[in-house]
Short mmCIF file of C-alpha atoms in Angstrom, two decimals:
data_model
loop_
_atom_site.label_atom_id
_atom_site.label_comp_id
_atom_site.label_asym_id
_atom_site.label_seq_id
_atom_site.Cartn_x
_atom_site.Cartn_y
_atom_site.Cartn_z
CA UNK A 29 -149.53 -21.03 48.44
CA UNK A 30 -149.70 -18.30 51.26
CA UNK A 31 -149.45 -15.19 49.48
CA UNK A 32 -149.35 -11.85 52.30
CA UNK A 33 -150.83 -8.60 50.66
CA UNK A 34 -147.81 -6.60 51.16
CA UNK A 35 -144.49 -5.99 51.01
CA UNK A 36 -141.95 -8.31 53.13
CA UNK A 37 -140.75 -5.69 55.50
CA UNK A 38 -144.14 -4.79 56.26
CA UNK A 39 -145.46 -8.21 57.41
CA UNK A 40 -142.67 -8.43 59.62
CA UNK A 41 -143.38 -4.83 60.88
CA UNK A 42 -146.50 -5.97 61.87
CA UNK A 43 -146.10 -9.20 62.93
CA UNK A 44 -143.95 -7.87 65.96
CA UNK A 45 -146.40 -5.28 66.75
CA UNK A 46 -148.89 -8.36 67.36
CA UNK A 47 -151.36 -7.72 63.89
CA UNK A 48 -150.60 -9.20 60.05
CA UNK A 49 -150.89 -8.36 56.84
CA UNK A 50 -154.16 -9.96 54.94
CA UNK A 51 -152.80 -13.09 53.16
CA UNK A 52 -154.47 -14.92 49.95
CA UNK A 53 -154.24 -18.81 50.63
CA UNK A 54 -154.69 -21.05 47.08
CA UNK A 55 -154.46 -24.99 47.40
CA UNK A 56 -153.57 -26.18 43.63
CA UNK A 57 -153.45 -29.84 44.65
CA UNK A 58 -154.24 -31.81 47.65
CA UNK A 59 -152.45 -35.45 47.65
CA UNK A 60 -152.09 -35.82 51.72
CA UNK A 61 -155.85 -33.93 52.41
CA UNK A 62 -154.88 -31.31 55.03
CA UNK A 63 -153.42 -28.54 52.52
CA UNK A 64 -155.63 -26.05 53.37
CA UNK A 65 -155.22 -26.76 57.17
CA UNK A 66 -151.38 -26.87 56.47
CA UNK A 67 -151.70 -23.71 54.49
CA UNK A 68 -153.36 -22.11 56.83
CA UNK A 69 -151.11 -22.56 59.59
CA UNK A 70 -148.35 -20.77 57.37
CA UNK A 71 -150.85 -18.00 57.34
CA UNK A 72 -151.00 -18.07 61.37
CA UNK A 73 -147.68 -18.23 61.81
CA UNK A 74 -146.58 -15.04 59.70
CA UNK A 75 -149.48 -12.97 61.17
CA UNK A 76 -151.77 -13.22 58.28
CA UNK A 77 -154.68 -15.09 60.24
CA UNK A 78 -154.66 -12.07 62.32
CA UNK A 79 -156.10 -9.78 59.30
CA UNK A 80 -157.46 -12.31 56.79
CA UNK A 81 -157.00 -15.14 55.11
CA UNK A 82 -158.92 -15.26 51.98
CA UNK A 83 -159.12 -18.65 49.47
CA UNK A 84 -158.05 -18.09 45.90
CA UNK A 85 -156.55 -19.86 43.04
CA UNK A 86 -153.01 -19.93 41.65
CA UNK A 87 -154.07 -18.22 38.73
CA UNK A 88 -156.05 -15.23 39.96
CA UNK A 89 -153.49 -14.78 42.38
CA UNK A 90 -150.68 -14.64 40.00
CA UNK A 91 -151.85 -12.52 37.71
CA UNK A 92 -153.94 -10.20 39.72
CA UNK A 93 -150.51 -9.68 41.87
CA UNK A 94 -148.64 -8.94 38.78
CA UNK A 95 -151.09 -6.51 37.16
CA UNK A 96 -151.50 -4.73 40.27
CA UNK A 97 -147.36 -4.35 40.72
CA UNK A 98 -146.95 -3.81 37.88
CA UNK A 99 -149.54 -1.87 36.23
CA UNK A 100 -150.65 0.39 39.76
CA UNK A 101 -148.56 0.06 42.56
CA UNK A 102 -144.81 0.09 41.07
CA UNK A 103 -145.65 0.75 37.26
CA UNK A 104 -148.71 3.40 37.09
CA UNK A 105 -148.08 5.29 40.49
CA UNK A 106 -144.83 5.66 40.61
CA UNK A 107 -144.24 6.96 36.48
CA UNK A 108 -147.27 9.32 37.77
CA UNK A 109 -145.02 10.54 40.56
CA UNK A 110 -142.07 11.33 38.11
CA UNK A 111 -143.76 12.50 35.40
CA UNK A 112 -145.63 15.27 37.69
CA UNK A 113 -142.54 15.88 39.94
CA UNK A 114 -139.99 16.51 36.39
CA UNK A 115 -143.23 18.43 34.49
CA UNK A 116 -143.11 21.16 36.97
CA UNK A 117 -139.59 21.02 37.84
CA UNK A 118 -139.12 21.60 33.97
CA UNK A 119 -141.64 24.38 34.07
CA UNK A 120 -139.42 26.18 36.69
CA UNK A 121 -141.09 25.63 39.86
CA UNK A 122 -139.14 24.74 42.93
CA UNK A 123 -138.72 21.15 43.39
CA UNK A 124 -139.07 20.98 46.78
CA UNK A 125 -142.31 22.38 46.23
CA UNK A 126 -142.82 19.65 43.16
CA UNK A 127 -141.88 17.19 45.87
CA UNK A 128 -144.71 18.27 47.99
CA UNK A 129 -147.21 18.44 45.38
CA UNK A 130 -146.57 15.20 43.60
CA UNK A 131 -144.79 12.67 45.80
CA UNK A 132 -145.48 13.42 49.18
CA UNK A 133 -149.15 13.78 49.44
CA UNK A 134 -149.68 10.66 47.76
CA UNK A 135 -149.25 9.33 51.08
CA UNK A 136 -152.10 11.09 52.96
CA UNK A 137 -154.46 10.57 49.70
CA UNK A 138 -153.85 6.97 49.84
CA UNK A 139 -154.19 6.56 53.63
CA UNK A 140 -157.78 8.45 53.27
CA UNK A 141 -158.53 6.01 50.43
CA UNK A 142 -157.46 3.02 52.83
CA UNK A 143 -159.68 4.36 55.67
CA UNK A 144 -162.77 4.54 53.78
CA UNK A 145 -162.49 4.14 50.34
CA UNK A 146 -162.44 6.69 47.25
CA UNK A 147 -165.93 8.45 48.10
CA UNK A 148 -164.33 9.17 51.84
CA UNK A 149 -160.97 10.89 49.77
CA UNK A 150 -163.52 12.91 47.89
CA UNK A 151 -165.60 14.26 50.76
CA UNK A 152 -162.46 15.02 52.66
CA UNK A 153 -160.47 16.79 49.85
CA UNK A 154 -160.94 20.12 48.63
CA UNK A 155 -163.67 20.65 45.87
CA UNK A 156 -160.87 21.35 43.15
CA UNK A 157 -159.20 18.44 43.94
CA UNK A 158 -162.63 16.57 43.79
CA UNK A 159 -163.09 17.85 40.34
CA UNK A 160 -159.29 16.98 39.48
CA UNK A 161 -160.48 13.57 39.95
CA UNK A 162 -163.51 12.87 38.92
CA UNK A 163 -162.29 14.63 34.92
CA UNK A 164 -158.55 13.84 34.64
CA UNK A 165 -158.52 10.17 35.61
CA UNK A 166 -160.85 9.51 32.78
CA UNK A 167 -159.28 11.86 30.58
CA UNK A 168 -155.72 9.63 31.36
CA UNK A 169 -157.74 6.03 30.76
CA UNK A 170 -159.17 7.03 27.41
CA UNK A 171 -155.28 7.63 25.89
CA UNK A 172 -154.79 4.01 25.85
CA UNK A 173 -155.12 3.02 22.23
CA UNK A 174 -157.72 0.82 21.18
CA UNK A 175 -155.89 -1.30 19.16
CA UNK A 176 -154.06 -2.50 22.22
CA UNK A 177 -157.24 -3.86 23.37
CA UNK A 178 -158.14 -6.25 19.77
CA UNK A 179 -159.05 -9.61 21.28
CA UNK A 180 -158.23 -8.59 25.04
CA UNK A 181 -161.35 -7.85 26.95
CA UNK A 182 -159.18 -7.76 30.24
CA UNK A 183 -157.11 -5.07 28.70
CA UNK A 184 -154.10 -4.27 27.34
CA UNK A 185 -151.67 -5.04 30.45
CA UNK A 186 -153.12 -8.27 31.78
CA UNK A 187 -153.09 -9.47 28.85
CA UNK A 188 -149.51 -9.28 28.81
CA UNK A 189 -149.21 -10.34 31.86
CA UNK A 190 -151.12 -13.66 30.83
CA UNK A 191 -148.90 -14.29 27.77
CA UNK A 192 -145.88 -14.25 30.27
CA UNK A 193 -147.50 -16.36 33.00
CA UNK A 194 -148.29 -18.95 30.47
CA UNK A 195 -144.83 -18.39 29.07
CA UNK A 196 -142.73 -18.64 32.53
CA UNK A 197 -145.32 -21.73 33.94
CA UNK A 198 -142.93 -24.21 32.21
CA UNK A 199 -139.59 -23.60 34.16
CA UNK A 200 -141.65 -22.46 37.49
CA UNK A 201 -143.04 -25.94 37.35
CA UNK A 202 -139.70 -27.37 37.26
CA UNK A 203 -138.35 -25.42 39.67
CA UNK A 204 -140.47 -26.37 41.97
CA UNK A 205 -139.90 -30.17 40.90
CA UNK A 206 -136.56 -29.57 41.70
CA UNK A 207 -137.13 -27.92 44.97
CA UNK A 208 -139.79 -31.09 45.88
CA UNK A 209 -136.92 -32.70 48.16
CA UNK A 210 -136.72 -30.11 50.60
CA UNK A 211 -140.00 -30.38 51.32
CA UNK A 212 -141.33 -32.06 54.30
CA UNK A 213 -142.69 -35.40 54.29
CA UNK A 214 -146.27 -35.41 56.01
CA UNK A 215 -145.54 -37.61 58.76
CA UNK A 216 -143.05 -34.81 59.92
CA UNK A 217 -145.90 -32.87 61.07
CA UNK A 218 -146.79 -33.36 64.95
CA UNK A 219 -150.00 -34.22 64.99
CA UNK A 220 -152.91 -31.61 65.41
CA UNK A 221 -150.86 -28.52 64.89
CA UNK A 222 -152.43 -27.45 62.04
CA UNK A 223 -156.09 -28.39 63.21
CA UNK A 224 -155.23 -26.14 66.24
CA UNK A 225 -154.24 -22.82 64.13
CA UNK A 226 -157.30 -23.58 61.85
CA UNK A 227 -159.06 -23.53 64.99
CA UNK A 228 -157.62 -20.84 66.43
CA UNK A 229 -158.15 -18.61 63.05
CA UNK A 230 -162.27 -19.99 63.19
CA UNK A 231 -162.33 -18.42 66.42
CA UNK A 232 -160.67 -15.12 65.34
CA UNK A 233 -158.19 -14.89 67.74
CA UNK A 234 -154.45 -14.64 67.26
CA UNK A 235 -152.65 -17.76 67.31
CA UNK A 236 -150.15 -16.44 69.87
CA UNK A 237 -147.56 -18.78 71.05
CA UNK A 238 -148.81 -21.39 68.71
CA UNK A 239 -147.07 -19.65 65.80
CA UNK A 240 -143.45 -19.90 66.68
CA UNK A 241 -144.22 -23.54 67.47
CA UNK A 242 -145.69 -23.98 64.09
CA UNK A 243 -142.66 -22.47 62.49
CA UNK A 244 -140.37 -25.17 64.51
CA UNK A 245 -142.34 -28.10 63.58
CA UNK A 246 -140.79 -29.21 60.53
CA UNK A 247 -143.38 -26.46 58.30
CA UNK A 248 -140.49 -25.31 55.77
CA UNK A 249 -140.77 -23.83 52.46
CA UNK A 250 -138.79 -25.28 49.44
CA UNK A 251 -135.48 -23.15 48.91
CA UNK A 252 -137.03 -19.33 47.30
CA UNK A 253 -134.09 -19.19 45.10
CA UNK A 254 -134.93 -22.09 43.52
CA UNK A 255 -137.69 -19.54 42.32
#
């Protein structure tokens, strides 16, 4: 599995501008023994090798993805972003002014996080908004109830999102049994190819023209909608 760290229109944003997107590369089972080379080479050829390529497992991956969708990036941040915006819309203020305050800043905090982590968004924010942060987040953590947490060390949302991994694996697997045709055999693979990206991302530099030769070469994922 080649997993990028981002969404789809962004790795092909920045594949044409000549960088990539980090990718996570996890090797469940290796019957032919180049995998990882093999894998890696899907992680050229998208732009990924560019970035990093960093080796996982299935699991982590899977539910480290979800709970980060689906707990911080496209559960937590974005109910945040309502709940601010329609609190002081409600209260009477002006909501392009609510706008401002509560959706589009959240931009230029999160690009200062990116740049240098959270103690660089501190020293570059105003003191109130330093204080904002280091008393409300807590304040927000410790209204999760307790008893949501009875026999969950990892917390209350991964371990839902455990329950439904383990829940789902059954017809995933299948799918993917069913999907096993398309796949190509290994002799369909010119020799060296993938020795030569693995080289090329040891080296750190780009694969360049190597990708799109990669991505002719008979390297073709089973149908996604089988998925």
């Amino acid at each position: 599995m080649v997993a990028p760290k981002g969404p789809g229109h962004l790795v092909r944003s920045e594949f044409e501008r000549g960088r990539g997107v980090p990718c996570l590369l996890a090797v469940e089972q290796d019957p032919s023994g180049d995998t990882t080379p093999v894998g890696l080479a899907y992680a050229a050829a998208i732009g990924g090798a560019r970035a990093a390529v960093i080796e996982t497992s299935f699991k982590d991956e899977t539910e480290t993805d979800l709970f980060g969708e689906q707990t911080v990036l496209c559960g937590g941040l974005t109910s945040l972003i309502q709940a601010g915006y329609e609190t002081l819309v409600e209260a009477g203020y002006p909501p392009e002014m609510a706008y401002f305050e509560c959706c589009h800043e959240v931009k230029l905090i999160v690009d200062l996080i990116y740049e240098g982590g959270l103690a660089n968004m501190r020293y570059s924010v105003s003191n109130t908004a330093e204080y904002g942060d280091l008393t409300r987040g807590d304040t927000d953590r410790q209204r999760r109830h307790p008893q949501d947490h009875e026999g969950d060390p990892g917390g209350h949302s991964i371990g839902k999102i455990r329950r439904r991994v383990d829940e789902r694996a059954p017809q995933r697997i299948a799918a993917f049994q069913r999907a096993a045709p398309s796949l190509p055999e290994p002799s369909h693979r010119e020799g060296g190819r993938a020795t030569q990206v693995d080289d090329a991302v040891a080296g750190g530099k780009p694969a360049g023209g190597q990708e799109q030769e990669l991505v002719g070469a008979g390297f073709k994922p089973a149908r996604a909608a089988e998925f």
